[in-house]
PDB file of C-alpha atoms in Angstrom:
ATOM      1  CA  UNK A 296     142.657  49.719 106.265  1.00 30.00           C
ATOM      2  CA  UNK A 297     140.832  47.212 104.211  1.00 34.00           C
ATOM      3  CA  UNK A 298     137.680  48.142 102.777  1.00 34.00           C
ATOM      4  CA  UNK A 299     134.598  47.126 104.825  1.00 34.00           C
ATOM      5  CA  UNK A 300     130.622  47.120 104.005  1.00 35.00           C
ATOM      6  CA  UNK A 301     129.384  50.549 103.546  1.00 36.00           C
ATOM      7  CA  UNK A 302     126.282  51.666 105.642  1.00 34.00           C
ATOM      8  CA  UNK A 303     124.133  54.511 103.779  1.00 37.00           C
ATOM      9  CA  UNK A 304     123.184  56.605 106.950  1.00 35.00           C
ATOM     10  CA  UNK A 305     121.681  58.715 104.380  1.00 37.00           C
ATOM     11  CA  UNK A 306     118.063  56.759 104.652  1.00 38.00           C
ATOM     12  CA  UNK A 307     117.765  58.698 107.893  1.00 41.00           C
ATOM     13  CA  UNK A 308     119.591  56.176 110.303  1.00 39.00           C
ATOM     14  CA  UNK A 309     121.847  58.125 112.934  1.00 39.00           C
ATOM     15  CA  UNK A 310     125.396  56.940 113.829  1.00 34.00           C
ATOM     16  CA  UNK A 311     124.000  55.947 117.260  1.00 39.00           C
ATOM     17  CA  UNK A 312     120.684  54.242 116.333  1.00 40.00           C
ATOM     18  CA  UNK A 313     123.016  52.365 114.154  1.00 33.00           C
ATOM     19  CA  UNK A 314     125.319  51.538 117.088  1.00 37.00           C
ATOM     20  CA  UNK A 315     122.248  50.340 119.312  1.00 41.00           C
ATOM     21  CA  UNK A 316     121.035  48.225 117.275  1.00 40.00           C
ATOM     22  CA  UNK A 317     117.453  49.666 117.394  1.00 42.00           C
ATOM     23  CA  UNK A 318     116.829  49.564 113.334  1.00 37.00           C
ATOM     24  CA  UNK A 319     116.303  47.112 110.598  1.00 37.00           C
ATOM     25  CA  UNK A 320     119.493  47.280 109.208  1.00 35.00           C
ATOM     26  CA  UNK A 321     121.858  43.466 110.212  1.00 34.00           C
ATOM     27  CA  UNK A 322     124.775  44.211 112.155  1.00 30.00           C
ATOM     28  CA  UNK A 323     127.700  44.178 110.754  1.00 30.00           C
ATOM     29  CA  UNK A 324     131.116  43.834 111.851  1.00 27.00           C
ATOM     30  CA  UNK A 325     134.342  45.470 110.482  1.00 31.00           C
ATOM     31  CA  UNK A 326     134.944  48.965 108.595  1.00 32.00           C
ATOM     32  CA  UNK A 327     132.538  50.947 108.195  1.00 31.00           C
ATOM     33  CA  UNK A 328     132.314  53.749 105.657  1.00 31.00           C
ATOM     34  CA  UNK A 329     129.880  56.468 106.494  1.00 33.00           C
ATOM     35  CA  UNK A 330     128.595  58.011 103.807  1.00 38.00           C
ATOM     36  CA  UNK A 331     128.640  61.814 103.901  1.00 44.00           C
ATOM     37  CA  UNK A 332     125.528  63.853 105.199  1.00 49.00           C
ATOM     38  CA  UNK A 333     124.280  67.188 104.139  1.00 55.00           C
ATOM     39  CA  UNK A 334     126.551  70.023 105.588  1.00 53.00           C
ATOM     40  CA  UNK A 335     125.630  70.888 109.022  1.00 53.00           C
ATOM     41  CA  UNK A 336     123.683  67.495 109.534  1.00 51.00           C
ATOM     42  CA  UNK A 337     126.305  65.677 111.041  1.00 42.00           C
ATOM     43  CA  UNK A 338     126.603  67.554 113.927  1.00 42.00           C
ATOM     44  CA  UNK A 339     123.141  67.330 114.764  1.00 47.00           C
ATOM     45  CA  UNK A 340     123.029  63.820 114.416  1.00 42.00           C
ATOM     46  CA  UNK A 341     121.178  63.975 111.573  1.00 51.00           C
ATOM     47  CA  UNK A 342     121.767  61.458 108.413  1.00 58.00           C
ATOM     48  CA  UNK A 343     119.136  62.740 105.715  1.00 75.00           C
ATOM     49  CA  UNK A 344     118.130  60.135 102.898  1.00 90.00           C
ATOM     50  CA  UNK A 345     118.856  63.193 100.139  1.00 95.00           C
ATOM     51  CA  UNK A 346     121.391  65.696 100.045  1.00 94.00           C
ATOM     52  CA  UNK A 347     119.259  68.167  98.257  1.00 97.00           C
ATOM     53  CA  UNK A 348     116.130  69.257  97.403  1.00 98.00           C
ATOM     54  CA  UNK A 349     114.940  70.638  93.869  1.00 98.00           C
ATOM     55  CA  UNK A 350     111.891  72.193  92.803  1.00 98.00           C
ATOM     56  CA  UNK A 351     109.913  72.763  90.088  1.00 98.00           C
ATOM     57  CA  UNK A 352     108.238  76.286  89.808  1.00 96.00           C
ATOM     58  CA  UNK A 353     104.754  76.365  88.811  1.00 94.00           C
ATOM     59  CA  UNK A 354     102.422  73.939  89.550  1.00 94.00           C
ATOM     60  CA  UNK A 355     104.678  72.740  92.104  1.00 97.00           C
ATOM     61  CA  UNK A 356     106.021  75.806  94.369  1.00 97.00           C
ATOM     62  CA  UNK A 357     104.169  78.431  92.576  1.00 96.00           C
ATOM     63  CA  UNK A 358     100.770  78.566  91.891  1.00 93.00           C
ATOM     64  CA  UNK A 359     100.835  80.618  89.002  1.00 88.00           C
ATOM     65  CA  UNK A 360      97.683  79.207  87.217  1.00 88.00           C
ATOM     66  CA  UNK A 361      96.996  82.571  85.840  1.00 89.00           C
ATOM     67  CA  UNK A 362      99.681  81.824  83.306  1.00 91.00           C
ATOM     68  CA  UNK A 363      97.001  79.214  81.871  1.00 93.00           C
ATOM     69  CA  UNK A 364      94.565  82.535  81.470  1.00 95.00           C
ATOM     70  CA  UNK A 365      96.861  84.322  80.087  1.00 96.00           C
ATOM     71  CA  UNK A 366      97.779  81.383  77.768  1.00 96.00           C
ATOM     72  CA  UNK A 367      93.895  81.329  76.715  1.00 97.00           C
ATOM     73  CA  UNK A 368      93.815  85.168  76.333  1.00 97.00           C
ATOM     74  CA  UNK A 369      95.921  84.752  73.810  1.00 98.00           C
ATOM     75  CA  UNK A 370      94.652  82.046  71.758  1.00 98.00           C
ATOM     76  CA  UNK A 371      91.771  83.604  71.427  1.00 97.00           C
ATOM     77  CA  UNK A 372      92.812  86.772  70.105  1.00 97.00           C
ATOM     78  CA  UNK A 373      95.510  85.704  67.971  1.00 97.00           C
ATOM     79  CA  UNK A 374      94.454  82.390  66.984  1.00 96.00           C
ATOM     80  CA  UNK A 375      90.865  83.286  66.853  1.00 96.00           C
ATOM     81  CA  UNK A 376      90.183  79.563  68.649  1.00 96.00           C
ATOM     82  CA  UNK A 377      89.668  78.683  72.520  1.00 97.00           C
ATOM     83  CA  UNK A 378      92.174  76.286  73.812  1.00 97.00           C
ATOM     84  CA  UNK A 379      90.891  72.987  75.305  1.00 96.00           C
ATOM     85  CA  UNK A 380      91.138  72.450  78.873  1.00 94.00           C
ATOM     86  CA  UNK A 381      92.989  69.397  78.158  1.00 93.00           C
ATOM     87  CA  UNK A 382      95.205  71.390  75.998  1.00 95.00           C
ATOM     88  CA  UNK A 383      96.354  74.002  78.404  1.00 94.00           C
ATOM     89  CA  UNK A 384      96.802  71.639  81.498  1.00 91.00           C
ATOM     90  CA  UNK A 385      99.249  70.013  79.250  1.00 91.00           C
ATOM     91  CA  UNK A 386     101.099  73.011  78.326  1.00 92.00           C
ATOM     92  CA  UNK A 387     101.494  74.164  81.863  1.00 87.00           C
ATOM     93  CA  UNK A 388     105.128  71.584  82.443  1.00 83.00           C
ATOM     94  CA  UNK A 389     106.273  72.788  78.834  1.00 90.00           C
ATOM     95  CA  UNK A 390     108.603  75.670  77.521  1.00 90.00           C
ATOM     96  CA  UNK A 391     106.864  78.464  76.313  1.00 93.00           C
ATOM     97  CA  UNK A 392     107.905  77.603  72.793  1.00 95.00           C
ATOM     98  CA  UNK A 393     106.996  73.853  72.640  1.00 95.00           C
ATOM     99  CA  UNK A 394     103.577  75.090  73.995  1.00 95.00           C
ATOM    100  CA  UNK A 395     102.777  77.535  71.547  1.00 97.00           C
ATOM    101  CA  UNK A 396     103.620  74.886  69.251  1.00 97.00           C
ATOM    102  CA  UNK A 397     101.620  71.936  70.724  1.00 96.00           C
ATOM    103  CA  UNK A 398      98.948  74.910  69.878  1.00 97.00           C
ATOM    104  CA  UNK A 399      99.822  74.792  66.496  1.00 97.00           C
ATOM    105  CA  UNK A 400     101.409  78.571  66.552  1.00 97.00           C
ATOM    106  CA  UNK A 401     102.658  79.152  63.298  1.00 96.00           C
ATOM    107  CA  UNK A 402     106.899  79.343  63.700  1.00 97.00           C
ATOM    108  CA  UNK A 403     106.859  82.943  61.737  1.00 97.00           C
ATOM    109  CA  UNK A 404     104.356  83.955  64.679  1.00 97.00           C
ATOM    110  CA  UNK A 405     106.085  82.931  67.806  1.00 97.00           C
ATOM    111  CA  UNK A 406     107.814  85.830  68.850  1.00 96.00           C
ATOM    112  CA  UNK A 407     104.408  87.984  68.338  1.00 97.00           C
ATOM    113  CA  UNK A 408     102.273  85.225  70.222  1.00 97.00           C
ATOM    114  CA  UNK A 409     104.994  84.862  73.141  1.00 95.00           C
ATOM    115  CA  UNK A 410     105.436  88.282  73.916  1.00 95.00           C
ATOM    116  CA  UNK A 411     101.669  89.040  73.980  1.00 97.00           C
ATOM    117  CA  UNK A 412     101.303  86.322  76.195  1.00 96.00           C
ATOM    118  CA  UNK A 413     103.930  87.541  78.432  1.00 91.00           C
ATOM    119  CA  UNK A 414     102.518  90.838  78.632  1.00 93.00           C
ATOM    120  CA  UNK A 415      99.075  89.036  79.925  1.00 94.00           C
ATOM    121  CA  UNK A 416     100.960  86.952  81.959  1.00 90.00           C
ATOM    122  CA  UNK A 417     102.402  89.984  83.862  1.00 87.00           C
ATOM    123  CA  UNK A 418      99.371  91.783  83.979  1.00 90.00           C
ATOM    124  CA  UNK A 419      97.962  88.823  85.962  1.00 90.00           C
ATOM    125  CA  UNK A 420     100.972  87.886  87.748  1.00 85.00           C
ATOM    126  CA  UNK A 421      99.637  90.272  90.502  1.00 84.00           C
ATOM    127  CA  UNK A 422      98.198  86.999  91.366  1.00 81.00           C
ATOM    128  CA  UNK A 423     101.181  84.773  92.134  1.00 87.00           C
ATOM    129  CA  UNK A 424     101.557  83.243  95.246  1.00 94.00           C
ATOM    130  CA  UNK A 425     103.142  80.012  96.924  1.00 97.00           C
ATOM    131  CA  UNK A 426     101.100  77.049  97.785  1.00 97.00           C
ATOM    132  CA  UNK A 427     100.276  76.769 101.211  1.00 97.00           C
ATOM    133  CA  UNK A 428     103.444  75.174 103.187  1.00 98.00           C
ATOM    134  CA  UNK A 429     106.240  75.412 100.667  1.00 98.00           C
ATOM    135  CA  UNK A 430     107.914  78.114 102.043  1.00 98.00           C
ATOM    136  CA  UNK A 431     108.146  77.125 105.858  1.00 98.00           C
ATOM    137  CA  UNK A 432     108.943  73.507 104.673  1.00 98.00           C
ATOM    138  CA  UNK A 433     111.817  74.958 102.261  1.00 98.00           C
ATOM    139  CA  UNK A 434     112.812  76.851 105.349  1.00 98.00           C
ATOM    140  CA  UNK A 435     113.136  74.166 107.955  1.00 97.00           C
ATOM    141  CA  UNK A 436     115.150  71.926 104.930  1.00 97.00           C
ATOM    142  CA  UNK A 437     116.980  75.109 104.857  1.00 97.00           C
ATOM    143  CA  UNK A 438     117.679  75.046 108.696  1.00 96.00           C
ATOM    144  CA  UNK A 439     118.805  71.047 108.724  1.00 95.00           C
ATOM    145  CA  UNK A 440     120.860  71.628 105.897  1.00 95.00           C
ATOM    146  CA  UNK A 441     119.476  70.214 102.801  1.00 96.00           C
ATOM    147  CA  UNK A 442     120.508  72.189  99.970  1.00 97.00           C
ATOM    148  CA  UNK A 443     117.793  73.462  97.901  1.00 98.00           C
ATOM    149  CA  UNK A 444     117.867  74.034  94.121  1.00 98.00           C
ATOM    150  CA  UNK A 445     115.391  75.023  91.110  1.00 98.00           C
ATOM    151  CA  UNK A 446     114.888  73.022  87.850  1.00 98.00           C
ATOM    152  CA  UNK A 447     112.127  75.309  86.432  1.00 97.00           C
ATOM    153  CA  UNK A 448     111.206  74.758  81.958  1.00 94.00           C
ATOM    154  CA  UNK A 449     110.783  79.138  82.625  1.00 93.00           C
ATOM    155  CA  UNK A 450     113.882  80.934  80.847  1.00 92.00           C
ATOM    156  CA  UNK A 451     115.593  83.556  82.395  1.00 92.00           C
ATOM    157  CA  UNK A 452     114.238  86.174  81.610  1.00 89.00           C
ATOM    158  CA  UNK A 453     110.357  84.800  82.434  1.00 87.00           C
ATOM    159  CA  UNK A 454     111.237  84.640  86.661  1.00 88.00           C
ATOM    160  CA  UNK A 455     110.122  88.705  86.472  1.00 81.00           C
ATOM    161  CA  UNK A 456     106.671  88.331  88.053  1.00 79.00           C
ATOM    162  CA  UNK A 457     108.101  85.869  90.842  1.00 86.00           C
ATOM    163  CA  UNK A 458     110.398  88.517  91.879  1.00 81.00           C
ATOM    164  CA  UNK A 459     107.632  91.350  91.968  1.00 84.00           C
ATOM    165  CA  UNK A 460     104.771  89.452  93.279  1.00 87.00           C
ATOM    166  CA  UNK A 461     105.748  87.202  95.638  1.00 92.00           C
ATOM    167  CA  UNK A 462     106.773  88.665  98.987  1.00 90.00           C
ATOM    168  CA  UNK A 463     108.184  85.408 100.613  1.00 95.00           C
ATOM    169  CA  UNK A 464     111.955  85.505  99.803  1.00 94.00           C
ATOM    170  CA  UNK A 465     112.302  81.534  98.335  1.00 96.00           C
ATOM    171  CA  UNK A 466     114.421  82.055  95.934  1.00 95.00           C
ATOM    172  CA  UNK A 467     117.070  83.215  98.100  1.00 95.00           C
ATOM    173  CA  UNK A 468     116.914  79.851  99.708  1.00 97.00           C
ATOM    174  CA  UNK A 469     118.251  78.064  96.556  1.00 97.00           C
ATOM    175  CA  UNK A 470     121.935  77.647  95.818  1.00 96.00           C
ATOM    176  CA  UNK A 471     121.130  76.943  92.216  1.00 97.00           C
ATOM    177  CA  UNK A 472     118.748  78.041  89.766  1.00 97.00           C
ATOM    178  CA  UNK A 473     118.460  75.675  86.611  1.00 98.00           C
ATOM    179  CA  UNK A 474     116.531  77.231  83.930  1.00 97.00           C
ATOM    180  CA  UNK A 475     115.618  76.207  80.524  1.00 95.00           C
ATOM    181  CA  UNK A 476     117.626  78.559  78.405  1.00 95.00           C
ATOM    182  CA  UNK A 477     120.767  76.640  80.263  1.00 97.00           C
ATOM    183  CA  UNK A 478     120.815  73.412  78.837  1.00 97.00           C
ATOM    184  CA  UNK A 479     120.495  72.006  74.636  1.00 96.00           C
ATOM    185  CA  UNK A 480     117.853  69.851  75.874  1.00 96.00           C
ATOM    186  CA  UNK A 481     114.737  70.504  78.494  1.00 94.00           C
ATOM    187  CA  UNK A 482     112.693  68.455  80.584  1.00 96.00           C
ATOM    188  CA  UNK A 483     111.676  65.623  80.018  1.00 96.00           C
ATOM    189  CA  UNK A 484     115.261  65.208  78.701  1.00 97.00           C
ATOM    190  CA  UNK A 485     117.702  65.075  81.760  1.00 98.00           C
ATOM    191  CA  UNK A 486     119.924  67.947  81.026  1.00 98.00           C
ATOM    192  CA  UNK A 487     118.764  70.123  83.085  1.00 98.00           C
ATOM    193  CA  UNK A 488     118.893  67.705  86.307  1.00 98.00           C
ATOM    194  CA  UNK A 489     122.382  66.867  85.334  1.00 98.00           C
ATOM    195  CA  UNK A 490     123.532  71.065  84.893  1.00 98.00           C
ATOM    196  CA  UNK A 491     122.037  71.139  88.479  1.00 98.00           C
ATOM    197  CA  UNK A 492     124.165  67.907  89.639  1.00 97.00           C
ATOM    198  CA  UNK A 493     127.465  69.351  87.985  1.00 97.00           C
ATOM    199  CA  UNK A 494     126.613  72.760  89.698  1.00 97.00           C
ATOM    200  CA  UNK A 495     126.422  71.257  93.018  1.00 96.00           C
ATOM    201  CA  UNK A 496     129.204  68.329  92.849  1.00 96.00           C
ATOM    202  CA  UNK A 497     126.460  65.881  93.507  1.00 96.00           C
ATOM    203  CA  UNK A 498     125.443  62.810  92.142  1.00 97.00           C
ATOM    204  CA  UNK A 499     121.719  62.212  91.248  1.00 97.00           C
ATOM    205  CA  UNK A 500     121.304  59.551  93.832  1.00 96.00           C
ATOM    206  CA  UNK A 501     121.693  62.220  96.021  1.00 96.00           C
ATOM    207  CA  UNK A 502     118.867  64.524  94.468  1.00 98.00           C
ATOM    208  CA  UNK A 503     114.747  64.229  95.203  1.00 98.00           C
ATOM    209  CA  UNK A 504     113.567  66.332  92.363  1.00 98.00           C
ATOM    210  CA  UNK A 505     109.949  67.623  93.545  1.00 98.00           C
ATOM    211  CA  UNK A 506     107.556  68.734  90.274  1.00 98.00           C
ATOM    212  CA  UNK A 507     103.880  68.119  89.319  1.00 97.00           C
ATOM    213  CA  UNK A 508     104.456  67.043  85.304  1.00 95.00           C
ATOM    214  CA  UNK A 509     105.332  64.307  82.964  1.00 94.00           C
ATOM    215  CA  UNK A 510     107.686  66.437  82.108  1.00 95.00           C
ATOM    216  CA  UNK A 511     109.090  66.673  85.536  1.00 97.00           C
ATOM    217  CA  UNK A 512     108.801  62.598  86.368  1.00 97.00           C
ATOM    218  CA  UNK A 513     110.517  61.856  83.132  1.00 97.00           C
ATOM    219  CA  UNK A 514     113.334  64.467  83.759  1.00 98.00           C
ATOM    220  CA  UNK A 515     114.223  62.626  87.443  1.00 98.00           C
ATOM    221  CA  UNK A 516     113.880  59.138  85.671  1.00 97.00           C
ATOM    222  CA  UNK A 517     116.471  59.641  82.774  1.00 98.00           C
ATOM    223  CA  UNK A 518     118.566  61.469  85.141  1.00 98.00           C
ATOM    224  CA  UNK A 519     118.585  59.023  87.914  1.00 97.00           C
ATOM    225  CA  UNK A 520     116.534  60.574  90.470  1.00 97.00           C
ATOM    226  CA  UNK A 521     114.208  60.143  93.207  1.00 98.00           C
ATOM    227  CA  UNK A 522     110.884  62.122  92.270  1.00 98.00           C
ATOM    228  CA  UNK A 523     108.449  63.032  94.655  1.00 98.00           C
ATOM    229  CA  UNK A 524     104.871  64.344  92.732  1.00 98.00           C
ATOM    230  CA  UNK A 525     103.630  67.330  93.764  1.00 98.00           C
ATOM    231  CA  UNK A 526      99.887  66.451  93.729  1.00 98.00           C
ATOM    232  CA  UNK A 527      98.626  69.788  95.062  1.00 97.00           C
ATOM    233  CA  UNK A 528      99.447  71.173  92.302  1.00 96.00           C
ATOM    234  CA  UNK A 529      99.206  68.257  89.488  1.00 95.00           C
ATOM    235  CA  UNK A 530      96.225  67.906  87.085  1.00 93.00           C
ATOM    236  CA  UNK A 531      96.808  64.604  86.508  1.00 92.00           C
ATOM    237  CA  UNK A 532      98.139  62.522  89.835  1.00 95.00           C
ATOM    238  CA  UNK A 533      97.007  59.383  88.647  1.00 96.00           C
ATOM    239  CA  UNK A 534      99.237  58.978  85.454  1.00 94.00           C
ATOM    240  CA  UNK A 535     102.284  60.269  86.337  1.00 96.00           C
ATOM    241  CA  UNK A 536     104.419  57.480  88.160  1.00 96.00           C
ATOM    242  CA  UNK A 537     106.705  58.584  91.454  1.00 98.00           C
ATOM    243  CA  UNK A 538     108.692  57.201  93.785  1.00 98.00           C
ATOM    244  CA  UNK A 539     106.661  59.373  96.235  1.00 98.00           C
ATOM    245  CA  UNK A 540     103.167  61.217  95.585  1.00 98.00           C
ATOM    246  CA  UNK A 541     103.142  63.658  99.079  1.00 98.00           C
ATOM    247  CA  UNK A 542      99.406  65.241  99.472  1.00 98.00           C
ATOM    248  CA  UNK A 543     101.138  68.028 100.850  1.00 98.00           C
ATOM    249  CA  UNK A 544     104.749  70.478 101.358  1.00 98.00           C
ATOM    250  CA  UNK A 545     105.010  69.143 104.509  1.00 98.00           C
ATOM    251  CA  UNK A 546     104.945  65.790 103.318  1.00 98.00           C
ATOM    252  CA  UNK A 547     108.113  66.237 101.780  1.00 98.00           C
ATOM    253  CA  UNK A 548     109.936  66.777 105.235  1.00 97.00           C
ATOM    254  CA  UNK A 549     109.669  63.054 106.223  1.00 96.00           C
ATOM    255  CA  UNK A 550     110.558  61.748 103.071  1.00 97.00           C
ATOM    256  CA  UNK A 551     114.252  63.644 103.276  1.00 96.00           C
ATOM    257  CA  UNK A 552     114.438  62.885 106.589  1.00 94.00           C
ATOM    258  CA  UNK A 553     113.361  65.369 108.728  1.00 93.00           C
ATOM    259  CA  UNK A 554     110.920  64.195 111.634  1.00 81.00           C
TER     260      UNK A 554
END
C-alpha cells in the first residue's frame, strides 16, 4: 500500500476516540500508520505519549539529602572549611568527583576525601527513603506498561545504601540501570540518555527523563528528550527550564498518559 499520514496515538489518543471523532486531531482519510504503544498497552486500549520512563536517583526518587551532611562532614574535617549552602545544593546533581572538585579538593586527595565521605554517607544512609508517591506511581506505570529505567550521576558501586535502606523494592521495577561509570561523558552531556536509548531499542522521542538538576534538564535537552522537573525534590525550580515541572509523583501519571 501507499504510504498514508501517520497518526501518533502515542499523545494518549485511543484507536477508537480516534475513530469517533471525539478529539482535536482533523480527520483524515487514507492509510494510517499507528505508531507502536508500550508493550501490553495496546490491548488495553491504551496509547501512552512515552514509551518509557527514566529517573534520576536523588533528589528526584530518593531523598537522600543526608548525602549533603555527609558531604559537609567532610569538608570540615579534611578541608578545615564549611561548605556554602549554595555550594552543596549544587553538588547534589554532580559525580562525586566533579563535586569534590567544584570544592576545590586537591586531585592527590580525592581518593582519601571520597572514601571518607562514603563512609559518612553510609553511616547516615540509615536515613534513605523515597519521596512520598514515587513508588506506587512507578508501580501503576509498571502495571500499564511503561518501561521504567534509571539515569543516576552515582557509580556502581555507590547504589549500596539504596539496597540496604530502602525497603520498597524500586529498583526491581527498572529494566535498565544507567550509571555514571558507564558512559566517557556524564550528565549534562547526553551519553548517558543515549546508553539508556541503545539499551532499550528506543529512540529519545520516546523517553520522559524525570530529574531535579541542571544537570538532569541539560542531559534530556542534548539528548532529545522530554524532561519533566522533579520540583519536590529541586532546590532551584525556578531556573531550570522543562517541558513539564509536576508538583508531585503522581503528577507524572497524566503526563505519560495514564488517567
Amino acid at each position: 500500500l501507499p504510504p498514508g499520514p501517520a497518526i501518533d496515538f502515542s499523545v494518549g489518543l485511543t484507536y477508537n476516540e480516534y475513530l469517533s471523532g471525539n478529539h482535536r486531531f482533523p480527520r483524515i482519510w487514507g492509510n494510517i500508520l499507528l505508531l507502536s504503544a508500550p508493550h501490553g498497552a495496546a490491548e488495553r486500549g491504551i496509547y501512552m505519549r512515552f514509551h518509557t520512563a527514566v529517573f534520576d536517583l536523588d533528589g528526584t526518587a530518593v531523598n537522600s539529602h543526608y548525602n549533603i551532611d555527609a558531604l559537609q562532614m567532610t569538608c570540615i574535617e579534611l578541608l578545615d572549611r564549611e561548605a556554602t549552602d549554595e555550594e552543596l545544593k549544587i553538588t547534589y546533581g554532580m559525580t562525586a568527583v566533579n563535586a569534590m572538585r567544584y570544592l576545590g579538593v586537591p586531585e592527590d586527595q580525592l581518593e582519601t576525601f571520597g572514601n571518607r565521605w562514603l563512609e559518612h554517607i553510609m553511616r547516615l544512609a540509615k536515613h534513605a527513603t523515597l519521596f512520598d508517591g514515587i513508588y506506587p506511581t512507578m508501580c501503576r506505570m509498571h502495571e500499564a506498561g511503561i518501561r521504567l529505567g534509571i539515569n543516576t550521576s552515582r557509580r556502581d558501586d555507590e547504589l549500596g545504601d539504596l539496597h540496604h535502606y530502602i525497603r520498597e523494592p524500586f529498583l526491581e521495577l527498572c529494566s535498565v540501570i544507567v550509571t555514571c561509570d558507564k558512559v566517557s561523558n556524564p550528565k549534562p552531556a547526553p551519553d548517558s540518555m543515549l546508553y539508556y536509548c541503545e539499551q532499550t531499542g528506543l529512540a529519545p522521542a520516546q523517553v520522559l527523563f524525570v530529574g531535579d538538576s541542571e544537570f538532569d534538564a541539560g542531559c534530556a535537552q542534548n539528548a532529545g528528550c522530554d524532561f519533566a522537573l522533579a520540583t519536590w525534590g529541586c532546590f532551584f525550580p525556578d531556573q531550570i527550564p522543562a517541558q513539564y515541572k509536576p508538583q508531585t509523583p503522581q503528577e507524572l501519571l497524566e503526563i505519560v498518559g495514564i488517567k
